[in-house]
Amino acid sequence: MSLSCLRPRLPASLLAALLLTAPPMASAADAPPAPRLDVQARAELQVVPDQATLSARLWERTPAIAQRDDTRTDPEALAEARRRLEERAATLIRTLETAGLERETIQAGSLRVQPEVLHDRTGKEGEPTPLARTRLERPFEVEIKDLERLPTILDALTEAGVNALDGVTYDLADREAATDEALTQALVRARHKAELMAETLGIALGPVHAVSEQQAPVFQPRMMAMSADARESGGATEYRPGTLTIDAAVNVSWEIEGERSEE
């Protein structure tokens, strides 16, 4: 017979009673969390842009014809409109190059073909007669590295006969340096606020417990403005790019080590 068979066993009810009356073991999870000081801070950086992208469009249209269920664009009219558009696009590029721009700074977009419907009141008894035509459009983007040349480039676009000037988007050549500066200022602001609160409350700051971006740095460009004096005097137009606003926001949490010692 095995000796283990002779070993006495405790009743289950007695074992459960012993477990209930045993003192609980200390656990790190039961310890209260260390007191912390949480701070939110924001910084706003104003910077002057040093480059820009100018957007413009050229388009040509086929002749308007009466719209019918079986109407299709005349291939010859479509080809002629495209030929005129490509000639104007080539002229635009040459004009910009003559103004001093490098070819790689001039980006011609994809050709867009869009049907258009007009209502001409020349039908029977003055009723609107639907007319159909096709518009062929090519967008352009011009990168401007020297903002002093912006008026010259706008004059070149006007000379080339662009149909639409969609505006100027200002930017920075070194975005990373500007966003880093905004983030640094936000962190410095957070540290200043934490030290001010700690001094006022008479507590001592410990190490940083956690830090996170509340908001990644964001650009807020301002559109081109024209000088009112130049406009009223009829002189050369002056373009002011304004400034770019870069916002950054952070959350920082410090541990509190206790009361501040009196020196």
Short mmCIF file of N, CA and C in Angstrom, two decimals, residues 83-149:
data_model
loop_
_atom_site.label_atom_id
_atom_site.label_comp_id
_atom_site.label_asym_id
_atom_site.label_seq_id
_atom_site.Cartn_x
_atom_site.Cartn_y
_atom_site.Cartn_z
N ARG A 83 -6.41 71.43 -79.87
CA ARG A 83 -5.24 72.02 -80.51
C ARG A 83 -5.03 73.46 -80.01
N ARG A 84 -6.11 74.23 -79.95
CA ARG A 84 -6.00 75.60 -79.46
C ARG A 84 -5.53 75.63 -78.01
N LEU A 85 -6.05 74.72 -77.20
CA LEU A 85 -5.67 74.67 -75.79
C LEU A 85 -4.20 74.35 -75.64
N GLU A 86 -3.70 73.37 -76.39
CA GLU A 86 -2.30 72.98 -76.27
C GLU A 86 -1.38 74.10 -76.76
N GLU A 87 -1.80 74.84 -77.79
CA GLU A 87 -0.99 75.97 -78.24
C GLU A 87 -0.91 77.04 -77.16
N ARG A 88 -2.02 77.32 -76.52
CA ARG A 88 -2.02 78.32 -75.45
C ARG A 88 -1.20 77.85 -74.26
N ALA A 89 -1.26 76.55 -73.96
CA ALA A 89 -0.48 76.01 -72.85
C ALA A 89 1.01 76.15 -73.14
N ALA A 90 1.42 75.86 -74.37
CA ALA A 90 2.83 76.00 -74.73
C ALA A 90 3.26 77.46 -74.65
N THR A 91 2.39 78.37 -75.08
CA THR A 91 2.70 79.80 -74.98
C THR A 91 2.84 80.23 -73.53
N LEU A 92 1.96 79.72 -72.67
CA LEU A 92 2.03 80.04 -71.25
C LEU A 92 3.37 79.60 -70.65
N ILE A 93 3.79 78.39 -70.96
CA ILE A 93 5.05 77.88 -70.42
C ILE A 93 6.22 78.72 -70.92
N ARG A 94 6.23 79.07 -72.21
CA ARG A 94 7.32 79.89 -72.75
C ARG A 94 7.34 81.27 -72.09
N THR A 95 6.16 81.83 -71.86
CA THR A 95 6.09 83.16 -71.23
C THR A 95 6.64 83.12 -69.81
N LEU A 96 6.32 82.07 -69.07
CA LEU A 96 6.82 81.94 -67.70
C LEU A 96 8.33 81.71 -67.69
N GLU A 97 8.82 80.94 -68.63
CA GLU A 97 10.27 80.72 -68.71
C GLU A 97 10.98 82.02 -69.07
N THR A 98 10.38 82.82 -69.94
CA THR A 98 10.96 84.12 -70.29
C THR A 98 10.99 85.03 -69.07
N ALA A 99 10.00 84.86 -68.18
CA ALA A 99 9.97 85.66 -66.95
C ALA A 99 11.00 85.21 -65.93
N GLY A 100 11.72 84.11 -66.24
CA GLY A 100 12.80 83.67 -65.36
C GLY A 100 12.54 82.42 -64.57
N LEU A 101 11.41 81.74 -64.79
CA LEU A 101 11.11 80.52 -64.04
C LEU A 101 11.78 79.32 -64.69
N GLU A 102 12.22 78.38 -63.86
CA GLU A 102 12.77 77.12 -64.36
C GLU A 102 11.62 76.22 -64.81
N ARG A 103 11.89 75.40 -65.82
CA ARG A 103 10.84 74.54 -66.37
C ARG A 103 10.28 73.59 -65.32
N GLU A 104 11.12 73.08 -64.40
CA GLU A 104 10.64 72.11 -63.41
C GLU A 104 9.72 72.74 -62.37
N THR A 105 9.67 74.07 -62.30
CA THR A 105 8.76 74.73 -61.34
C THR A 105 7.38 74.96 -61.94
N ILE A 106 7.19 74.59 -63.21
CA ILE A 106 5.89 74.76 -63.88
C ILE A 106 5.29 73.39 -64.10
N GLN A 107 4.18 73.10 -63.43
CA GLN A 107 3.53 71.80 -63.52
C GLN A 107 2.20 71.93 -64.26
N ALA A 108 2.10 71.22 -65.39
CA ALA A 108 0.85 71.19 -66.15
C ALA A 108 0.04 69.97 -65.73
N GLY A 109 -1.20 70.18 -65.33
CA GLY A 109 -2.05 69.08 -64.89
C GLY A 109 -2.66 68.32 -66.05
N SER A 110 -3.41 67.29 -65.71
CA SER A 110 -4.04 66.44 -66.72
C SER A 110 -5.18 67.18 -67.43
N LEU A 111 -5.39 66.82 -68.67
CA LEU A 111 -6.47 67.41 -69.46
C LEU A 111 -7.82 66.97 -68.90
N ARG A 112 -8.72 67.93 -68.72
CA ARG A 112 -10.06 67.65 -68.23
C ARG A 112 -11.08 67.96 -69.33
N VAL A 113 -11.99 67.04 -69.55
CA VAL A 113 -13.04 67.21 -70.56
C VAL A 113 -14.39 67.19 -69.85
N GLN A 114 -15.16 68.25 -70.02
CA GLN A 114 -16.42 68.37 -69.29
C GLN A 114 -17.53 68.89 -70.20
N PRO A 115 -18.66 68.18 -70.30
CA PRO A 115 -19.79 68.68 -71.10
C PRO A 115 -20.48 69.83 -70.38
N GLU A 116 -21.00 70.76 -71.16
CA GLU A 116 -21.74 71.90 -70.62
C GLU A 116 -23.06 72.03 -71.37
N VAL A 117 -24.09 72.42 -70.65
CA VAL A 117 -25.42 72.61 -71.23
C VAL A 117 -25.84 74.06 -71.03
N LEU A 118 -26.25 74.71 -72.11
CA LEU A 118 -26.71 76.10 -72.08
C LEU A 118 -28.18 76.13 -72.47
N HIS A 119 -28.85 77.23 -72.10
CA HIS A 119 -30.26 77.41 -72.46
C HIS A 119 -30.38 78.74 -73.20
N ASP A 120 -30.52 78.64 -74.50
CA ASP A 120 -30.60 79.82 -75.36
C ASP A 120 -32.07 80.08 -75.71
N ARG A 121 -32.55 81.30 -75.44
CA ARG A 121 -33.96 81.63 -75.70
C ARG A 121 -34.16 82.06 -77.17
N THR A 122 -33.87 81.14 -78.05
CA THR A 122 -34.08 81.43 -79.47
C THR A 122 -35.03 80.44 -80.12
N GLY A 123 -35.69 79.61 -79.30
CA GLY A 123 -36.59 78.60 -79.83
C GLY A 123 -37.95 79.17 -80.15
N LYS A 124 -38.87 78.31 -80.47
CA LYS A 124 -40.23 78.71 -80.82
C LYS A 124 -40.90 79.38 -79.63
N GLU A 125 -41.45 80.57 -79.88
CA GLU A 125 -42.18 81.33 -78.86
C GLU A 125 -41.30 81.64 -77.65
N GLY A 126 -40.03 81.80 -77.90
CA GLY A 126 -39.11 82.19 -76.84
C GLY A 126 -38.81 81.12 -75.82
N GLU A 127 -39.18 79.88 -76.09
CA GLU A 127 -38.89 78.81 -75.15
C GLU A 127 -37.39 78.49 -75.16
N PRO A 128 -36.84 78.16 -74.00
CA PRO A 128 -35.40 77.84 -73.94
C PRO A 128 -35.06 76.64 -74.82
N THR A 129 -34.01 76.79 -75.58
CA THR A 129 -33.53 75.70 -76.42
C THR A 129 -32.22 75.18 -75.83
N PRO A 130 -32.18 73.96 -75.34
CA PRO A 130 -30.94 73.44 -74.75
C PRO A 130 -29.83 73.34 -75.80
N LEU A 131 -28.67 73.86 -75.45
CA LEU A 131 -27.49 73.77 -76.29
C LEU A 131 -26.40 73.00 -75.55
N ALA A 132 -25.62 72.27 -76.28
CA ALA A 132 -24.55 71.47 -75.68
C ALA A 132 -23.20 71.86 -76.27
N ARG A 133 -22.19 71.84 -75.42
CA ARG A 133 -20.83 72.06 -75.87
C ARG A 133 -19.90 71.33 -74.91
N THR A 134 -18.64 71.28 -75.26
CA THR A 134 -17.65 70.58 -74.43
C THR A 134 -16.52 71.54 -74.07
N ARG A 135 -16.17 71.52 -72.80
CA ARG A 135 -15.06 72.36 -72.34
C ARG A 135 -13.84 71.49 -72.06
N LEU A 136 -12.71 71.88 -72.61
CA LEU A 136 -11.43 71.22 -72.37
C LEU A 136 -10.58 72.15 -71.51
N GLU A 137 -10.09 71.64 -70.42
CA GLU A 137 -9.40 72.48 -69.43
C GLU A 137 -8.09 71.84 -69.00
N ARG A 138 -7.08 72.69 -68.82
CA ARG A 138 -5.80 72.20 -68.30
C ARG A 138 -5.35 73.11 -67.16
N PRO A 139 -5.18 72.55 -65.95
CA PRO A 139 -4.71 73.35 -64.82
C PRO A 139 -3.18 73.45 -64.80
N PHE A 140 -2.71 74.51 -64.16
CA PHE A 140 -1.27 74.72 -64.02
C PHE A 140 -0.97 75.10 -62.57
N GLU A 141 0.18 74.66 -62.11
CA GLU A 141 0.70 75.09 -60.81
C GLU A 141 2.12 75.60 -61.01
N VAL A 142 2.39 76.76 -60.45
CA VAL A 142 3.69 77.39 -60.59
C VAL A 142 4.30 77.55 -59.21
N GLU A 143 5.47 76.96 -59.00
CA GLU A 143 6.17 77.08 -57.72
C GLU A 143 7.05 78.32 -57.76
N ILE A 144 6.89 79.15 -56.75
CA ILE A 144 7.63 80.41 -56.68
C ILE A 144 8.55 80.37 -55.46
N LYS A 145 9.84 80.33 -55.71
CA LYS A 145 10.82 80.26 -54.63
C LYS A 145 11.20 81.64 -54.10
N ASP A 146 11.05 82.66 -54.94
CA ASP A 146 11.37 84.03 -54.57
C ASP A 146 10.09 84.85 -54.63
N LEU A 147 9.55 85.20 -53.48
CA LEU A 147 8.27 85.91 -53.45
C LEU A 147 8.35 87.32 -54.03
N GLU A 148 9.55 87.87 -54.14
CA GLU A 148 9.70 89.19 -54.74
C GLU A 148 9.31 89.17 -56.22
N ARG A 149 9.32 88.00 -56.82
CA ARG A 149 9.02 87.88 -58.24
C ARG A 149 7.54 87.59 -58.50
#
